[in-house]
Each structure stands twice: as C-alpha cells, then as structure tokens.
Coordinates of C-alpha atoms in Angstrom, one line a residue:
X1365 CA 145.9 47.3 56.7
X1366 CA 145.6 49.9 54.0
X1367 CA 142.8 51.4 52.6
X1368 CA 142.2 54.0 49.6
X1369 CA 140.4 55.5 46.7
X1370 CA 142.1 54.7 43.9
X1371 CA 142.3 51.6 41.1
X1372 CA 144.5 49.3 40.2
X1373 CA 145.1 49.8 36.5
X1374 CA 144.6 52.7 34.3
X1375 CA 141.2 51.4 32.9
X1376 CA 139.5 51.2 36.2
X1377 CA 140.6 55.2 37.1
X1378 CA 139.6 56.0 33.5
X1379 CA 136.5 54.5 33.9
X1380 CA 135.7 54.9 37.2
X1381 CA 132.6 53.1 38.6
X1382 CA 133.1 53.9 42.0
X1383 CA 132.9 56.8 44.5
X1384 CA 135.0 55.2 47.3
X1385 CA 137.2 51.7 46.3
X1386 CA 138.6 50.4 50.0
X1387 CA 141.6 47.7 49.6
X1388 CA 142.8 45.8 52.6
X1389 CA 146.5 44.5 52.1
X1390 CA 146.5 41.3 54.9
X1391 CA 149.3 40.0 54.3
X1392 CA 151.5 42.5 55.9
X1393 CA 149.6 42.0 58.9
X1394 CA 150.2 37.9 58.8
X1395 CA 153.8 38.5 58.0
X1396 CA 154.4 40.3 60.8
X1397 CA 152.7 38.5 63.5
X1398 CA 154.6 35.1 62.1
X1399 CA 158.0 36.9 61.6
X1400 CA 158.1 40.2 63.4
X1401 CA 158.8 43.6 62.1
X1402 CA 162.5 42.9 61.6
X1403 CA 162.6 39.6 59.7
X1404 CA 163.4 40.1 56.2
X1405 CA 160.3 38.5 55.1
X1406 CA 158.3 41.6 56.2
X1407 CA 161.0 43.8 53.8
X1408 CA 160.2 41.7 50.9
X1409 CA 156.1 42.0 52.1
X1410 CA 156.6 46.0 51.8
X1411 CA 158.8 45.7 48.8
X1412 CA 155.7 44.2 47.2
X1413 CA 153.4 46.5 48.8
X1414 CA 155.0 49.4 47.5
X1415 CA 154.9 48.2 44.4
X1416 CA 151.1 47.8 44.3
X1417 CA 151.1 51.2 45.9
X1418 CA 153.1 52.5 43.0
X1419 CA 150.7 51.1 40.2
X1420 CA 147.6 52.4 41.8
X1421 CA 149.1 56.0 42.2
X1422 CA 150.1 56.0 38.9
X1423 CA 146.6 55.2 37.3
X1424 CA 144.5 57.8 39.8
X1425 CA 143.0 60.8 38.0
X1426 CA 143.3 64.1 39.2
X1427 CA 140.1 63.8 41.6
X1428 CA 141.0 61.4 43.1
X1429 CA 143.0 61.3 46.4
X1430 CA 144.6 58.0 47.7
X1431 CA 145.0 57.5 51.3
X1432 CA 147.1 54.6 53.0
X1433 CA 147.1 54.0 56.3
X1434 CA 147.6 51.5 58.9
X1435 CA 145.3 50.9 61.8
X1436 CA 147.3 49.7 63.9
X1437 CA 150.8 49.2 65.1
X1438 CA 153.5 46.6 66.1
X1439 CA 155.7 45.5 68.5
X1440 CA 159.1 43.7 68.4
X1441 CA 157.8 40.6 68.9
X1442 CA 155.0 40.9 65.8
X1443 CA 151.6 41.7 68.4
X1444 CA 149.7 44.1 68.9
X1445 CA 146.5 45.3 70.9
X1446 CA 148.3 46.6 74.4
X1447 CA 148.4 50.5 74.7
X1448 CA 152.6 51.2 73.9
X1449 CA 154.0 53.9 71.5
X1450 CA 154.6 51.0 69.1
X1451 CA 151.3 49.3 68.8
X1452 CA 149.4 52.4 68.6
X1453 CA 151.2 54.6 66.1
X1454 CA 151.0 54.1 62.4
X1455 CA 151.5 56.0 58.8
X1456 CA 149.3 57.8 56.9
X1457 CA 150.3 58.7 53.5
X1458 CA 147.9 60.9 51.1
X1459 CA 148.5 61.4 47.7
X1460 CA 146.7 63.2 45.0
X1461 CA 147.8 64.4 41.6
X1462 CA 146.3 67.7 42.1
X1463 CA 147.2 69.8 45.1
X1464 CA 146.4 69.0 48.3
X1465 CA 147.4 71.3 50.6
X1466 CA 147.9 75.4 50.8
X1467 CA 151.3 75.6 50.0
X1468 CA 152.0 78.1 52.9
X1469 CA 151.1 75.4 55.3
X1470 CA 154.1 73.3 54.1
X1471 CA 156.7 74.3 56.4
X1472 CA 158.9 73.1 58.5
X1473 CA 156.5 72.1 61.4
X1474 CA 154.4 70.0 58.9
X1475 CA 155.1 66.7 60.2
X1476 CA 153.6 68.0 63.8
X1477 CA 150.7 69.6 62.5
X1478 CA 149.8 66.7 60.2
X1479 CA 149.3 64.5 63.6
X1480 CA 145.8 62.7 63.8
X1481 CA 144.0 60.2 65.7
X1482 CA 142.2 57.2 63.5
X1483 CA 138.7 59.0 64.8
X1484 CA 139.6 61.9 62.8
X1485 CA 139.4 59.8 59.4
X1486 CA 135.7 59.5 59.9
X1487 CA 134.4 63.0 59.5
X1488 CA 137.4 64.1 57.1
X1489 CA 136.2 60.9 54.8
X1490 CA 132.9 61.8 55.1
X1491 CA 133.2 65.7 54.0
X1492 CA 136.0 64.9 51.6
X1493 CA 133.2 62.6 49.5
X1494 CA 130.3 65.2 50.5
X1495 CA 128.7 63.3 52.6
X1496 CA 126.9 63.6 56.5
X1497 CA 129.2 63.0 59.2
X1498 CA 127.9 59.6 61.3
X1499 CA 125.9 60.6 64.3
X1500 CA 128.2 58.8 66.9
X1501 CA 131.3 60.4 65.1
X1502 CA 133.7 62.7 67.7
X1503 CA 136.4 62.8 65.3
X1504 CA 137.9 66.3 64.3
X1505 CA 138.6 66.6 60.6
X1506 CA 142.0 67.2 59.6
X1507 CA 142.4 70.7 58.8
X1508 CA 145.4 70.3 56.1
X1509 CA 142.5 68.4 53.8
X1510 CA 140.3 71.4 53.9
X1511 CA 143.3 74.3 52.9
X1512 CA 142.2 74.0 49.1
X1513 CA 139.9 77.2 49.3
X1514 CA 143.0 79.6 49.8
X1515 CA 143.3 83.0 47.4
X1516 CA 143.5 81.7 43.9
X1517 CA 142.3 78.4 44.4
X1518 CA 138.9 78.9 45.1
X1519 CA 136.4 75.9 44.3
X1520 CA 133.1 75.4 43.7
X1521 CA 131.7 74.0 47.2
X1522 CA 135.2 73.3 48.6
X1523 CA 135.1 73.6 52.7
X1524 CA 137.5 75.8 54.6
X1525 CA 139.2 74.4 57.4
X1526 CA 137.1 76.4 60.0
X1527 CA 133.3 75.3 58.0
X1528 CA 134.8 71.5 58.1
X1529 CA 135.3 72.2 62.0
X1530 CA 132.5 74.1 62.2
X1531 CA 130.4 70.9 60.8
X1532 CA 132.1 68.3 62.5
X1533 CA 131.1 70.3 65.9
X1534 CA 127.2 70.8 65.5
X1535 CA 127.5 67.0 64.9
X1536 CA 129.1 66.6 67.9
X1537 CA 127.1 68.9 70.0
X1538 CA 124.2 67.4 68.8
X1539 CA 125.3 63.5 70.2
X1540 CA 126.6 65.1 73.1
X1541 CA 122.9 66.5 74.1
X1542 CA 120.9 63.2 72.8
X1543 CA 123.5 61.3 75.0
X1544 CA 122.8 63.3 78.0
X1545 CA 119.1 62.1 77.8
X1546 CA 119.9 58.5 78.1
X1547 CA 123.3 58.9 80.7
X1548 CA 124.4 61.0 82.9
X1549 CA 127.0 63.7 82.2
X1550 CA 127.8 66.1 84.7
X1551 CA 125.5 69.4 84.2
X1552 CA 128.6 71.8 84.4
X1553 CA 130.8 70.4 82.4
X1554 CA 128.0 70.2 79.6
X1555 CA 127.2 73.8 80.3
X1556 CA 131.2 74.8 79.7
X1557 CA 130.8 73.1 76.3
X1558 CA 127.8 74.7 75.3
X1559 CA 129.6 78.2 76.2
X1560 CA 132.6 77.6 74.2
X1561 CA 130.8 75.8 71.4
X1562 CA 128.7 79.4 70.9
X1563 CA 131.7 81.4 71.1
X1564 CA 133.4 78.9 68.4
X1565 CA 130.9 79.1 65.9
X1566 CA 129.9 83.4 66.4
X1567 CA 133.5 83.5 65.4
X1568 CA 134.2 80.6 63.4
X1569 CA 137.7 80.1 65.1
X1570 CA 139.4 77.4 64.0
X1571 CA 141.2 77.4 67.5
X1572 CA 138.7 77.4 69.1
X1573 CA 136.5 74.9 67.4
X1574 CA 139.5 72.3 67.5
X1575 CA 139.5 73.3 71.5
X1576 CA 135.9 72.4 71.4
X1577 CA 136.3 69.0 70.0
X1578 CA 139.2 67.8 71.9
X1579 CA 137.4 68.9 75.2
X1580 CA 134.2 66.8 73.6
X1581 CA 136.3 63.9 73.0
X1582 CA 137.8 64.0 76.6
X1583 CA 134.6 64.5 78.4
X1584 CA 133.4 61.0 77.0
X1585 CA 136.6 59.4 77.5
X1586 CA 136.3 60.2 81.1
X1587 CA 132.8 58.4 80.7
X1588 CA 133.6 55.4 79.0
X1589 CA 137.1 54.6 80.8
X1590 CA 135.8 54.5 83.8
X1591 CA 136.3 50.9 85.7
X1592 CA 134.6 49.8 88.7
X1593 CA 136.7 47.9 91.4
X1594 CA 134.2 46.6 93.5
X1595 CA 132.2 45.4 90.0
X1596 CA 135.2 43.9 89.1
X1597 CA 135.7 42.0 92.4
X1598 CA 132.2 40.8 92.5
X1599 CA 132.5 39.7 88.6
X1600 CA 135.8 37.5 89.5
X1601 CA 133.4 36.3 92.3
X1602 CA 130.6 35.1 90.4
X1603 CA 132.9 33.8 87.6
X1604 CA 134.3 31.5 90.4
X1605 CA 131.2 30.3 91.9
X1606 CA 130.4 29.2 88.5
X1607 CA 133.6 27.3 87.7
X1608 CA 133.0 25.7 91.0
X1609 CA 129.3 25.0 90.3
X1610 CA 130.1 23.5 86.8
X1611 CA 132.6 21.2 88.5
X1612 CA 130.4 19.7 90.9
X1613 CA 127.8 19.2 88.2
X1614 CA 130.1 17.2 85.9
X1615 CA 131.4 15.2 88.8
X1616 CA 128.0 14.3 90.3
X1617 CA 126.8 13.2 86.8
X1618 CA 130.0 11.0 86.3
X1619 CA 128.9 9.3 90.1
X1620 CA 125.1 9.2 89.1
X1621 CA 126.5 7.4 85.6
X1622 CA 128.8 5.2 87.6
X1623 CA 125.9 3.7 90.0
X1624 CA 123.0 3.3 87.3
X1625 CA 125.5 1.8 84.1
X1626 CA 127.5 -0.2 86.5
X1627 CA 130.8 -1.8 84.3
X1628 CA 130.8 -5.2 82.6
X1629 CA 132.1 -8.3 84.0
X1630 CA 135.1 -10.0 82.6
X1631 CA 133.7 -12.7 81.1
X1632 CA 134.7 -16.1 83.0
X1633 CA 136.0 -19.6 81.1
X1634 CA 133.5 -22.7 82.5
X1635 CA 135.8 -25.6 83.1
X1636 CA 134.5 -29.5 82.9
X1637 CA 135.9 -31.8 85.3
X1638 CA 138.4 -34.5 83.9
X1639 CA 137.9 -38.3 85.2
X1640 CA 141.3 -39.3 86.1
X1641 CA 141.9 -42.1 83.7
X1642 CA 143.2 -45.6 85.7
X1643 CA 146.8 -47.0 85.1
X1644 CA 146.8 -49.8 83.0
X1645 CA 148.8 -53.3 83.6
X1646 CA 151.8 -53.6 81.4
X1647 CA 151.4 -56.1 78.5
X1648 CA 152.6 -60.0 79.2
X1649 CA 155.9 -60.3 77.6

C-alpha cells in the first residue's frame, strides 16, 4: 500500500482542506498475490500507479510532502507474512517541491543513511505535522527529514535531527518506566538505559540519542518475543483434548438421536387373496 500527503488534482492541492491525506492503492497488492511479482500484469499495474503518483506530485504545493511506501514486500510466489528479506523490505519515496535535505547529507553513502524501520514512520510523521508522538511508539525519527535547520536555511519552529531524537527519547523513556510498573523489566538493564538517556540529553548528542532508542527497542523485543516451549506444548495438549471432546460429543449426539428417533419403516403393499377360477366345461358342438 502507499500513503502520502498530497492531492489527486491541482484544485485539491490549492484549496487544501486537509492536513493529512492517505490513499491506499490496493490493486497492486491484489495483482501481486494473484500473478506474482514477475508477471506482465504487475508491470502494467505499476505503470498505472506511477501515472497516478506523477499526477499527485505535480499538484503538490511547496509546503506539502508526499510519502509513497509499501507496508510489506513479496516472495517470488506473490506471498508475504514471513521473515525473509523480500517479504520484510519495501521502498520509501519522499518527495517535495521544497528542499527536504541538507545538501551536505546528499553524498554517495546516502542510500545507507536513509535506511529505516517502519516503526520510525510514526515519530517522523508526528513531528513533521507538529503532533505529539504516540505513547506506545518506540521508533526513532529519521534524521534526514529534520535536517532543514542548516545554516542559511533556518525556518521558524523547525526541528533539528537532535531535537527530534530528543523528543522521541523522552517519549520512550516515559513509556518504559510506565511499562515497568506493570511488567517485569530487568532493573539493571533499565538503569543502563537511564544512564545513557541522561548522558545523551545532557549533551544533546544525536549519535547517543539514536543509540538509546535502538537499545530501548532491543530491550522490548527481548521481552516480547520470548516463546515458552512448555507453554506451547501445554497449549497443543489442551487443543487436542478439546478436539477429542468435540468428536465424542458429536458421536454421542448421533447415537442418542438414532435411539430416540428410529428411522421410518419402508411401506408394504397388502395383498388380497384371489379365489381360483374353476375350469369351465367345453361348449357342446
């Protein structure tokens, strides 16, 4: 799917009766599931979508940013949902008629510096729109989208990358300490994060803030992706018992129904005895 802030014609862009406009082009996903990524039908659908995105981009005003991105990738068979690289990677396009990046950041390594996780979209879009970061967000703002405060390009109210990361770190810190009152979090691990957070905030250091956010994500993943093998075995055992019990109930119901409602007997035809007809004497000549 793709989302963006933009209009589909020039009138909608000029009037701009919206702050955020989201469009989901579901046809590309349907086509990929049915034909796979290498079928000519998918190429035709991509060209159709490219035309639509071109019209939206042409209608943007200078204060609007268009984001085009996919929510997942696809295997060669047209499937997704697993953990393979083709399924978990998707492209992100950010376009604006105004300059988005510090020219000093546009170098040969920009492809690597612009790699991001999908959870990073939440704080990035929130701060770009001037909104609070959602409480349960663990993402890190993408620094490239907050590089508009370079020398000679100062804008009123703009956020630097360090300030954006600082706001996100404050939110994650608040979330972790609230979560710690309801779940078991390693006190030693939380203390390490607190020290890193204090150091990063004191120096307003972008690398330290990014490291804090990444380590906080690792801590949450380590708690939320723990699988208990005994618990899984017990769950399978309970599921098997439920299936056996359901089968016994169905069988018992069928036997009970057969005893209380015997099948109707087949109809019989009553026969009436016919008396034999005595032979008649031959007629006289």
